[in-house]
JSON list of C-alpha atoms in Angstrom, two decimals:
[
{"chain": "A", "resi": 924, "resn": "MET", "atom": "CA", "xyz": [0.00, 0.00, 0.00]},
{"chain": "A", "resi": 925, "resn": "PRO", "atom": "CA", "xyz": [1.78, 3.16, -1.16]},
{"chain": "A", "resi": 926, "resn": "GLY", "atom": "CA", "xyz": [-0.46, 5.57, 0.79]},
{"chain": "A", "resi": 927, "resn": "GLY", "atom": "CA", "xyz": [-1.51, 5.85, 4.42]},
{"chain": "A", "resi": 928, "resn": "VAL", "atom": "CA", "xyz": [1.11, 7.54, 6.59]},
{"chain": "A", "resi": 929, "resn": "LEU", "atom": "CA", "xyz": [3.79, 7.23, 3.89]},
{"chain": "A", "resi": 930, "resn": "PRO", "atom": "CA", "xyz": [3.06, 10.59, 2.16]},
{"chain": "A", "resi": 931, "resn": "TYR", "atom": "CA", "xyz": [4.07, 12.29, 5.42]},
{"chain": "A", "resi": 932, "resn": "GLN", "atom": "CA", "xyz": [7.37, 10.45, 5.75]},
{"chain": "A", "resi": 933, "resn": "GLN", "atom": "CA", "xyz": [10.46, 11.68, 3.92]},
{"chain": "A", "resi": 934, "resn": "GLU", "atom": "CA", "xyz": [11.88, 8.18, 3.58]},
{"chain": "A", "resi": 935, "resn": "TYR", "atom": "CA", "xyz": [9.38, 5.41, 2.88]},
{"chain": "A", "resi": 936, "resn": "ILE", "atom": "CA", "xyz": [11.97, 2.70, 2.17]},
{"chain": "A", "resi": 937, "resn": "SER", "atom": "CA", "xyz": [15.66, 2.36, 2.99]},
{"chain": "A", "resi": 938, "resn": "GLY", "atom": "CA", "xyz": [18.23, 2.56, 0.23]},
{"chain": "A", "resi": 939, "resn": "ASP", "atom": "CA", "xyz": [19.51, -0.89, 1.17]},
{"chain": "A", "resi": 940, "resn": "LEU", "atom": "CA", "xyz": [16.06, -2.44, 0.82]},
{"chain": "A", "resi": 941, "resn": "LEU", "atom": "CA", "xyz": [15.47, -0.63, -2.46]},
{"chain": "A", "resi": 942, "resn": "ASP", "atom": "CA", "xyz": [18.78, -1.96, -3.79]},
{"chain": "A", "resi": 943, "resn": "TYR", "atom": "CA", "xyz": [17.85, -5.44, -2.58]},
{"chain": "A", "resi": 944, "resn": "LEU", "atom": "CA", "xyz": [14.53, -5.35, -4.44]},
{"chain": "A", "resi": 945, "resn": "LYS", "atom": "CA", "xyz": [16.21, -4.12, -7.60]},
{"chain": "A", "resi": 946, "resn": "SER", "atom": "CA", "xyz": [18.79, -6.90, -7.44]},
{"chain": "A", "resi": 947, "resn": "PHE", "atom": "CA", "xyz": [16.15, -9.38, -8.64]},
{"chain": "A", "resi": 948, "resn": "ASP", "atom": "CA", "xyz": [15.13, -10.03, -12.24]},
{"chain": "A", "resi": 949, "resn": "LEU", "atom": "CA", "xyz": [11.39, -9.91, -11.47]},
{"chain": "A", "resi": 950, "resn": "ARG", "atom": "CA", "xyz": [9.50, -8.22, -8.65]},
{"chain": "A", "resi": 951, "resn": "VAL", "atom": "CA", "xyz": [5.96, -9.37, -7.91]},
{"chain": "A", "resi": 952, "resn": "GLY", "atom": "CA", "xyz": [3.55, -8.17, -5.23]},
{"chain": "A", "resi": 953, "resn": "THR", "atom": "CA", "xyz": [-0.02, -7.51, -4.20]},
{"chain": "A", "resi": 954, "resn": "LEU", "atom": "CA", "xyz": [-1.25, -3.93, -4.56]},
{"chain": "A", "resi": 955, "resn": "GLU", "atom": "CA", "xyz": [-3.72, -3.89, -1.69]},
{"chain": "A", "resi": 956, "resn": "ALA", "atom": "CA", "xyz": [-5.10, -0.40, -2.19]},
{"chain": "A", "resi": 957, "resn": "ALA", "atom": "CA", "xyz": [-7.20, 1.59, -4.62]},
{"chain": "A", "resi": 958, "resn": "ILE", "atom": "CA", "xyz": [-5.40, 4.49, -6.29]},
{"chain": "A", "resi": 959, "resn": "GLY", "atom": "CA", "xyz": [-7.17, 7.83, -6.64]},
{"chain": "A", "resi": 960, "resn": "THR", "atom": "CA", "xyz": [-7.30, 11.42, -5.43]},
{"chain": "A", "resi": 961, "resn": "ASN", "atom": "CA", "xyz": [-10.63, 12.84, -4.25]},
{"chain": "A", "resi": 962, "resn": "LEU", "atom": "CA", "xyz": [-12.67, 9.85, -5.39]},
{"chain": "A", "resi": 963, "resn": "GLU", "atom": "CA", "xyz": [-15.71, 8.67, -3.43]},
{"chain": "A", "resi": 964, "resn": "TYR", "atom": "CA", "xyz": [-15.40, 5.68, -1.12]},
{"chain": "A", "resi": 965, "resn": "ASP", "atom": "CA", "xyz": [-17.21, 2.49, -2.04]},
{"chain": "A", "resi": 966, "resn": "THR", "atom": "CA", "xyz": [-20.66, 2.87, -0.48]},
{"chain": "A", "resi": 967, "resn": "THR", "atom": "CA", "xyz": [-21.07, -0.81, 0.44]},
{"chain": "A", "resi": 968, "resn": "LYS", "atom": "CA", "xyz": [-17.91, -0.74, 2.56]},
{"chain": "A", "resi": 969, "resn": "VAL", "atom": "CA", "xyz": [-18.73, 2.62, 4.11]},
{"chain": "A", "resi": 970, "resn": "ASN", "atom": "CA", "xyz": [-22.24, 1.51, 5.05]},
{"chain": "A", "resi": 971, "resn": "GLY", "atom": "CA", "xyz": [-20.78, -1.68, 6.52]},
{"chain": "A", "resi": 972, "resn": "ARG", "atom": "CA", "xyz": [-18.22, 0.35, 8.50]},
{"chain": "A", "resi": 973, "resn": "GLN", "atom": "CA", "xyz": [-15.33, -1.55, 6.95]},
{"chain": "A", "resi": 974, "resn": "ASN", "atom": "CA", "xyz": [-11.79, -0.26, 6.47]},
{"chain": "A", "resi": 975, "resn": "ILE", "atom": "CA", "xyz": [-11.09, 1.84, 3.37]},
{"chain": "A", "resi": 976, "resn": "ILE", "atom": "CA", "xyz": [-7.55, 1.54, 2.02]},
{"chain": "A", "resi": 977, "resn": "TYR", "atom": "CA", "xyz": [-6.41, 3.85, -0.77]},
{"chain": "A", "resi": 978, "resn": "ALA", "atom": "CA", "xyz": [-3.53, 6.01, -1.97]},
{"chain": "A", "resi": 979, "resn": "ARG", "atom": "CA", "xyz": [-3.47, 9.31, -3.84]},
{"chain": "A", "resi": 980, "resn": "ASP", "atom": "CA", "xyz": [-2.47, 9.42, -7.50]},
{"chain": "A", "resi": 981, "resn": "GLU", "atom": "CA", "xyz": [0.79, 11.12, -6.59]},
{"chain": "A", "resi": 982, "resn": "ASP", "atom": "CA", "xyz": [1.69, 8.27, -4.21]},
{"chain": "A", "resi": 983, "resn": "PHE", "atom": "CA", "xyz": [1.84, 5.69, -6.99]},
{"chain": "A", "resi": 984, "resn": "TYR", "atom": "CA", "xyz": [5.44, 6.63, -7.80]},
{"chain": "A", "resi": 985, "resn": "ARG", "atom": "CA", "xyz": [6.51, 4.41, -4.89]},
{"chain": "A", "resi": 986, "resn": "VAL", "atom": "CA", "xyz": [5.21, 1.31, -6.68]},
{"chain": "A", "resi": 987, "resn": "VAL", "atom": "CA", "xyz": [7.16, 2.39, -9.77]},
{"chain": "A", "resi": 988, "resn": "GLU", "atom": "CA", "xyz": [10.31, 3.24, -7.82]},
{"chain": "A", "resi": 989, "resn": "MET", "atom": "CA", "xyz": [10.36, -0.17, -6.17]},
{"chain": "A", "resi": 990, "resn": "GLY", "atom": "CA", "xyz": [10.43, -1.67, -9.66]},
{"chain": "A", "resi": 991, "resn": "PHE", "atom": "CA", "xyz": [7.41, -3.96, -9.55]},
{"chain": "A", "resi": 992, "resn": "ASP", "atom": "CA", "xyz": [6.92, -5.88, -12.79]},
{"chain": "A", "resi": 993, "resn": "VAL", "atom": "CA", "xyz": [3.65, -7.60, -11.86]},
{"chain": "A", "resi": 994, "resn": "VAL", "atom": "CA", "xyz": [1.01, -6.84, -9.23]},
{"chain": "A", "resi": 995, "resn": "SER", "atom": "CA", "xyz": [-2.05, -8.76, -8.16]},
{"chain": "A", "resi": 996, "resn": "LEU", "atom": "CA", "xyz": [-5.21, -6.67, -7.78]},
{"chain": "A", "resi": 997, "resn": "ALA", "atom": "CA", "xyz": [-7.22, -9.60, -6.42]},
{"chain": "A", "resi": 998, "resn": "ASN", "atom": "CA", "xyz": [-7.81, -8.39, -2.89]},
{"chain": "A", "resi": 999, "resn": "ASN", "atom": "CA", "xyz": [-10.44, -6.89, -0.61]},
{"chain": "A", "resi": 1000, "resn": "HIS", "atom": "CA", "xyz": [-9.26, -3.26, -0.92]},
{"chain": "A", "resi": 1001, "resn": "VAL", "atom": "CA", "xyz": [-8.63, -2.54, -4.61]},
{"chain": "A", "resi": 1002, "resn": "PHE", "atom": "CA", "xyz": [-12.34, -1.63, -5.02]},
{"chain": "A", "resi": 1003, "resn": "ASP", "atom": "CA", "xyz": [-12.43, 0.69, -1.99]},
{"chain": "A", "resi": 1004, "resn": "LEU", "atom": "CA", "xyz": [-12.85, 3.74, -4.27]},
{"chain": "A", "resi": 1005, "resn": "GLY", "atom": "CA", "xyz": [-15.53, 2.00, -6.29]},
{"chain": "A", "resi": 1006, "resn": "GLU", "atom": "CA", "xyz": [-15.55, 1.46, -10.03]},
{"chain": "A", "resi": 1007, "resn": "GLU", "atom": "CA", "xyz": [-13.81, 4.78, -10.77]},
{"chain": "A", "resi": 1008, "resn": "GLY", "atom": "CA", "xyz": [-11.05, 3.86, -8.34]},
{"chain": "A", "resi": 1009, "resn": "LEU", "atom": "CA", "xyz": [-10.51, 0.50, -10.00]},
{"chain": "A", "resi": 1010, "resn": "LYS", "atom": "CA", "xyz": [-10.39, 2.13, -13.44]},
{"chain": "A", "resi": 1011, "resn": "ASN", "atom": "CA", "xyz": [-7.90, 4.68, -12.15]},
{"chain": "A", "resi": 1012, "resn": "THR", "atom": "CA", "xyz": [-5.75, 2.00, -10.51]},
{"chain": "A", "resi": 1013, "resn": "ILE", "atom": "CA", "xyz": [-5.60, 0.04, -13.76]},
{"chain": "A", "resi": 1014, "resn": "LYS", "atom": "CA", "xyz": [-4.78, 3.24, -15.67]},
{"chain": "A", "resi": 1015, "resn": "HIS", "atom": "CA", "xyz": [-1.73, 3.79, -13.48]},
{"chain": "A", "resi": 1016, "resn": "GLN", "atom": "CA", "xyz": [-0.55, 0.23, -14.10]},
{"chain": "A", "resi": 1017, "resn": "ASN", "atom": "CA", "xyz": [-0.86, 0.64, -17.87]},
{"chain": "A", "resi": 1018, "resn": "GLU", "atom": "CA", "xyz": [0.79, 4.06, -17.96]},
{"chain": "A", "resi": 1019, "resn": "ASN", "atom": "CA", "xyz": [3.78, 2.76, -16.03]},
{"chain": "A", "resi": 1020, "resn": "GLY", "atom": "CA", "xyz": [4.16, -0.58, -17.78]},
{"chain": "A", "resi": 1021, "resn": "ILE", "atom": "CA", "xyz": [3.31, -2.65, -14.69]},
{"chain": "A", "resi": 1022, "resn": "LYS", "atom": "CA", "xyz": [1.40, -5.81, -15.53]},
{"chain": "A", "resi": 1023, "resn": "TYR", "atom": "CA", "xyz": [-1.55, -6.77, -13.37]},
{"chain": "A", "resi": 1024, "resn": "CYS", "atom": "CA", "xyz": [-4.02, -9.58, -12.85]},
{"chain": "A", "resi": 1025, "resn": "GLY", "atom": "CA", "xyz": [-6.95, -10.42, -10.59]},
{"chain": "A", "resi": 1026, "resn": "ALA", "atom": "CA", "xyz": [-9.35, -7.53, -11.23]},
{"chain": "A", "resi": 1027, "resn": "GLY", "atom": "CA", "xyz": [-10.94, -5.75, -14.18]},
{"chain": "A", "resi": 1028, "resn": "MET", "atom": "CA", "xyz": [-13.97, -4.15, -15.76]},
{"chain": "A", "resi": 1029, "resn": "ASN", "atom": "CA", "xyz": [-15.62, -7.58, -16.12]},
{"chain": "A", "resi": 1030, "resn": "ILE", "atom": "CA", "xyz": [-14.87, -11.20, -15.28]},
{"chain": "A", "resi": 1031, "resn": "GLU", "atom": "CA", "xyz": [-13.08, -11.76, -18.59]},
{"chain": "A", "resi": 1032, "resn": "GLU", "atom": "CA", "xyz": [-10.58, -9.03, -17.75]},
{"chain": "A", "resi": 1033, "resn": "ALA", "atom": "CA", "xyz": [-10.34, -9.99, -14.08]},
{"chain": "A", "resi": 1034, "resn": "SER", "atom": "CA", "xyz": [-9.50, -13.61, -14.85]},
{"chain": "A", "resi": 1035, "resn": "LYS", "atom": "CA", "xyz": [-6.83, -12.92, -17.49]},
{"chain": "A", "resi": 1036, "resn": "PRO", "atom": "CA", "xyz": [-3.27, -13.81, -16.52]},
{"chain": "A", "resi": 1037, "resn": "ALA", "atom": "CA", "xyz": [-0.43, -11.32, -16.43]},
{"chain": "A", "resi": 1038, "resn": "VAL", "atom": "CA", "xyz": [2.29, -12.75, -18.66]},
{"chain": "A", "resi": 1039, "resn": "VAL", "atom": "CA", "xyz": [5.99, -11.89, -18.56]},
{"chain": "A", "resi": 1040, "resn": "GLU", "atom": "CA", "xyz": [8.85, -13.34, -20.55]},
{"chain": "A", "resi": 1041, "resn": "TYR", "atom": "CA", "xyz": [12.08, -14.18, -18.75]},
{"chain": "A", "resi": 1042, "resn": "LYS", "atom": "CA", "xyz": [15.10, -15.90, -20.27]},
{"chain": "A", "resi": 1043, "resn": "GLY", "atom": "CA", "xyz": [13.02, -17.28, -23.12]},
{"chain": "A", "resi": 1044, "resn": "LYS", "atom": "CA", "xyz": [10.29, -18.63, -20.85]},
{"chain": "A", "resi": 1045, "resn": "LYS", "atom": "CA", "xyz": [6.78, -17.24, -20.58]},
{"chain": "A", "resi": 1046, "resn": "ILE", "atom": "CA", "xyz": [5.41, -16.99, -17.04]},
{"chain": "A", "resi": 1047, "resn": "ALA", "atom": "CA", "xyz": [1.68, -16.58, -16.39]},
{"chain": "A", "resi": 1048, "resn": "PHE", "atom": "CA", "xyz": [0.49, -15.07, -13.10]},
{"chain": "A", "resi": 1049, "resn": "LEU", "atom": "CA", "xyz": [-3.08, -15.81, -12.01]},
{"chain": "A", "resi": 1050, "resn": "ALA", "atom": "CA", "xyz": [-4.70, -14.01, -9.06]},
{"chain": "A", "resi": 1051, "resn": "TYR", "atom": "CA", "xyz": [-7.84, -14.79, -7.07]},
{"chain": "A", "resi": 1052, "resn": "CYS", "atom": "CA", "xyz": [-9.49, -13.48, -3.91]},
{"chain": "A", "resi": 1053, "resn": "MET", "atom": "CA", "xyz": [-11.32, -15.46, -1.26]},
{"chain": "A", "resi": 1054, "resn": "TYR", "atom": "CA", "xyz": [-14.75, -14.06, -0.42]},
{"chain": "A", "resi": 1055, "resn": "GLY", "atom": "CA", "xyz": [-17.84, -14.68, 1.64]},
{"chain": "A", "resi": 1056, "resn": "ASN", "atom": "CA", "xyz": [-16.17, -15.17, 5.00]},
{"chain": "A", "resi": 1057, "resn": "LYS", "atom": "CA", "xyz": [-15.57, -13.03, 8.07]},
{"chain": "A", "resi": 1058, "resn": "TYR", "atom": "CA", "xyz": [-11.81, -12.85, 7.58]},
{"chain": "A", "resi": 1059, "resn": "LEU", "atom": "CA", "xyz": [-11.71, -10.73, 4.43]},
{"chain": "A", "resi": 1060, "resn": "GLY", "atom": "CA", "xyz": [-14.76, -8.52, 4.70]},
{"chain": "A", "resi": 1061, "resn": "TYR", "atom": "CA", "xyz": [-16.61, -7.29, 1.64]},
{"chain": "A", "resi": 1062, "resn": "VAL", "atom": "CA", "xyz": [-15.22, -8.22, -1.80]},
{"chain": "A", "resi": 1063, "resn": "GLU", "atom": "CA", "xyz": [-16.74, -6.79, -5.00]},
{"chain": "A", "resi": 1064, "resn": "LEU", "atom": "CA", "xyz": [-16.70, -9.72, -7.41]},
{"chain": "A", "resi": 1065, "resn": "ALA", "atom": "CA", "xyz": [-16.46, -9.24, -11.16]},
{"chain": "A", "resi": 1066, "resn": "ASP", "atom": "CA", "xyz": [-19.19, -10.62, -13.38]},
{"chain": "A", "resi": 1067, "resn": "LYS", "atom": "CA", "xyz": [-19.93, -10.74, -17.10]},
{"chain": "A", "resi": 1068, "resn": "ASN", "atom": "CA", "xyz": [-21.00, -7.10, -17.17]},
{"chain": "A", "resi": 1069, "resn": "LYS", "atom": "CA", "xyz": [-19.72, -5.85, -13.80]},
{"chain": "A", "resi": 1070, "resn": "PRO", "atom": "CA", "xyz": [-16.26, -4.69, -12.67]},
{"chain": "A", "resi": 1071, "resn": "GLY", "atom": "CA", "xyz": [-14.59, -6.26, -9.69]},
{"chain": "A", "resi": 1072, "resn": "ILE", "atom": "CA", "xyz": [-12.24, -8.92, -8.41]},
{"chain": "A", "resi": 1073, "resn": "ASN", "atom": "CA", "xyz": [-11.55, -12.43, -9.69]},
{"chain": "A", "resi": 1074, "resn": "PRO", "atom": "CA", "xyz": [-13.24, -14.82, -7.21]},
{"chain": "A", "resi": 1075, "resn": "LEU", "atom": "CA", "xyz": [-11.45, -17.77, -5.65]},
{"chain": "A", "resi": 1076, "resn": "ASN", "atom": "CA", "xyz": [-13.62, -20.64, -6.90]},
{"chain": "A", "resi": 1077, "resn": "MET", "atom": "CA", "xyz": [-11.49, -23.77, -6.84]},
{"chain": "A", "resi": 1078, "resn": "ASP", "atom": "CA", "xyz": [-13.12, -25.53, -9.79]},
{"chain": "A", "resi": 1079, "resn": "GLN", "atom": "CA", "xyz": [-12.37, -22.49, -11.94]},
{"chain": "A", "resi": 1080, "resn": "VAL", "atom": "CA", "xyz": [-8.88, -22.07, -10.46]},
{"chain": "A", "resi": 1081, "resn": "ILE", "atom": "CA", "xyz": [-7.95, -25.66, -11.30]},
{"chain": "A", "resi": 1082, "resn": "ALA", "atom": "CA", "xyz": [-9.41, -25.31, -14.81]},
{"chain": "A", "resi": 1083, "resn": "ASP", "atom": "CA", "xyz": [-7.42, -22.09, -15.34]},
{"chain": "A", "resi": 1084, "resn": "ILE", "atom": "CA", "xyz": [-4.15, -23.64, -14.16]},
{"chain": "A", "resi": 1085, "resn": "LYS", "atom": "CA", "xyz": [-4.57, -26.62, -16.48]},
{"chain": "A", "resi": 1086, "resn": "LYS", "atom": "CA", "xyz": [-5.51, -24.37, -19.38]},
{"chain": "A", "resi": 1087, "resn": "TYR", "atom": "CA", "xyz": [-2.60, -21.95, -19.04]},
{"chain": "A", "resi": 1088, "resn": "LYS", "atom": "CA", "xyz": [-0.11, -24.69, -18.24]},
{"chain": "A", "resi": 1089, "resn": "GLN", "atom": "CA", "xyz": [-0.68, -25.84, -21.82]},
{"chain": "A", "resi": 1090, "resn": "ILE", "atom": "CA", "xyz": [0.13, -22.37, -23.15]},
{"chain": "A", "resi": 1091, "resn": "TYR", "atom": "CA", "xyz": [2.90, -21.01, -20.91]},
{"chain": "A", "resi": 1092, "resn": "ASP", "atom": "CA", "xyz": [6.08, -22.44, -19.45]},
{"chain": "A", "resi": 1093, "resn": "LEU", "atom": "CA", "xyz": [5.30, -21.55, -15.84]},
{"chain": "A", "resi": 1094, "resn": "VAL", "atom": "CA", "xyz": [2.06, -20.77, -13.99]},
{"chain": "A", "resi": 1095, "resn": "ILE", "atom": "CA", "xyz": [2.19, -18.93, -10.67]},
{"chain": "A", "resi": 1096, "resn": "VAL", "atom": "CA", "xyz": [-0.97, -18.52, -8.59]},
{"chain": "A", "resi": 1097, "resn": "MET", "atom": "CA", "xyz": [-1.46, -15.55, -6.26]},
{"chain": "A", "resi": 1098, "resn": "PRO", "atom": "CA", "xyz": [-4.44, -16.12, -3.93]},
{"chain": "A", "resi": 1099, "resn": "HIS", "atom": "CA", "xyz": [-5.56, -13.53, -1.39]},
{"chain": "A", "resi": 1100, "resn": "TRP", "atom": "CA", "xyz": [-6.89, -15.55, 1.50]},
{"chain": "A", "resi": 1101, "resn": "GLY", "atom": "CA", "xyz": [-6.75, -16.56, 5.14]},
{"chain": "A", "resi": 1102, "resn": "ARG", "atom": "CA", "xyz": [-6.80, -14.60, 8.39]},
{"chain": "A", "resi": 1103, "resn": "GLU", "atom": "CA", "xyz": [-4.96, -11.35, 9.09]},
{"chain": "A", "resi": 1104, "resn": "TYR", "atom": "CA", "xyz": [-2.13, -11.34, 11.66]},
{"chain": "A", "resi": 1105, "resn": "SER", "atom": "CA", "xyz": [-2.09, -15.12, 11.96]},
{"chain": "A", "resi": 1106, "resn": "TYR", "atom": "CA", "xyz": [1.17, -17.05, 12.08]},
{"chain": "A", "resi": 1107, "resn": "PHE", "atom": "CA", "xyz": [0.10, -20.19, 10.23]},
{"chain": "A", "resi": 1108, "resn": "PRO", "atom": "CA", "xyz": [-2.04, -20.70, 7.13]},
{"chain": "A", "resi": 1109, "resn": "MET", "atom": "CA", "xyz": [-5.61, -21.81, 7.69]},
{"chain": "A", "resi": 1110, "resn": "PRO", "atom": "CA", "xyz": [-6.07, -25.56, 6.99]},
{"chain": "A", "resi": 1111, "resn": "GLU", "atom": "CA", "xyz": [-8.48, -24.84, 4.12]},
{"chain": "A", "resi": 1112, "resn": "CYS", "atom": "CA", "xyz": [-5.91, -22.53, 2.49]},
{"chain": "A", "resi": 1113, "resn": "LYS", "atom": "CA", "xyz": [-3.18, -25.13, 2.82]},
{"chain": "A", "resi": 1114, "resn": "LYS", "atom": "CA", "xyz": [-5.48, -27.71, 1.23]},
{"chain": "A", "resi": 1115, "resn": "MET", "atom": "CA", "xyz": [-6.27, -25.38, -1.67]},
{"chain": "A", "resi": 1116, "resn": "ALA", "atom": "CA", "xyz": [-2.57, -24.63, -2.20]},
{"chain": "A", "resi": 1117, "resn": "TYR", "atom": "CA", "xyz": [-1.83, -28.33, -2.63]},
{"chain": "A", "resi": 1118, "resn": "GLN", "atom": "CA", "xyz": [-4.77, -28.65, -5.03]},
{"chain": "A", "resi": 1119, "resn": "MET", "atom": "CA", "xyz": [-3.29, -25.82, -7.11]},
{"chain": "A", "resi": 1120, "resn": "ILE", "atom": "CA", "xyz": [0.11, -27.50, -7.18]},
{"chain": "A", "resi": 1121, "resn": "ASP", "atom": "CA", "xyz": [-1.44, -30.84, -8.11]},
{"chain": "A", "resi": 1122, "resn": "ALA", "atom": "CA", "xyz": [-3.22, -29.09, -10.99]},
{"chain": "A", "resi": 1123, "resn": "GLY", "atom": "CA", "xyz": [0.14, -27.89, -12.32]},
{"chain": "A", "resi": 1124, "resn": "ALA", "atom": "CA", "xyz": [0.93, -24.60, -10.57]},
{"chain": "A", "resi": 1125, "resn": "ASP", "atom": "CA", "xyz": [4.67, -24.02, -10.28]},
{"chain": "A", "resi": 1126, "resn": "ALA", "atom": "CA", "xyz": [4.29, -21.75, -7.25]},
{"chain": "A", "resi": 1127, "resn": "VAL", "atom": "CA", "xyz": [1.61, -20.41, -4.94]},
{"chain": "A", "resi": 1128, "resn": "MET", "atom": "CA", "xyz": [2.30, -16.97, -3.44]},
{"chain": "A", "resi": 1129, "resn": "ALA", "atom": "CA", "xyz": [-0.49, -15.92, -1.12]},
{"chain": "A", "resi": 1130, "resn": "SER", "atom": "CA", "xyz": [-1.28, -12.64, 0.60]},
{"chain": "A", "resi": 1131, "resn": "HIS", "atom": "CA", "xyz": [-3.65, -11.07, 3.18]},
{"chain": "A", "resi": 1132, "resn": "ALA", "atom": "CA", "xyz": [-2.21, -12.35, 6.47]},
{"chain": "A", "resi": 1133, "resn": "HIS", "atom": "CA", "xyz": [0.25, -9.45, 6.90]},
{"chain": "A", "resi": 1134, "resn": "ASN", "atom": "CA", "xyz": [2.65, -12.00, 8.38]},
{"chain": "A", "resi": 1135, "resn": "ILE", "atom": "CA", "xyz": [5.07, -14.38, 6.73]},
{"chain": "A", "resi": 1136, "resn": "HIS", "atom": "CA", "xyz": [3.69, -17.91, 6.89]},
{"chain": "A", "resi": 1137, "resn": "PRO", "atom": "CA", "xyz": [5.65, -21.17, 6.74]}
]
């Protein structure tokens, strides 16, 4: 999240950590915030008294400066500024050449992989967000004619992995799931991770817990 208290701090990341990030060939993360200045909050979340997470347009330079190549937008905060906020967030990705997956103006866009080429190999990143439980709060799901987030439905996830494994050299799945501030993955998440691997995923990189899990 490039916003919050960071705009009021002169140094948001140490030079050593920035150099460390830039020492890698690819940098991948979850952008867990809507991007937009003076946009209205999502009414469903406001009425439900849920946390709103966003960053101003001018704060997005931090994502660029850290050198992210791919970000997942499949999370419970990217829609916190509503449809206009999601459009604006995607606009910033496109303008800065950062590939994204996991959200879009409809389910077709939201479910598309982000594809990068590295050393002659094509890598597909797929992102999904868990929904409908007390641990993630409200998630605006994409539909055929509705913008939102790519839902974590395991039948579809497995079908997607098998499909894109036939097309690309590597498939990496980025689910947003589990319980915040926990120290171990929930059993159901661990089970789903193994199902993804069995379907052909080369890696599963999850987010939402705000802690590093084993």
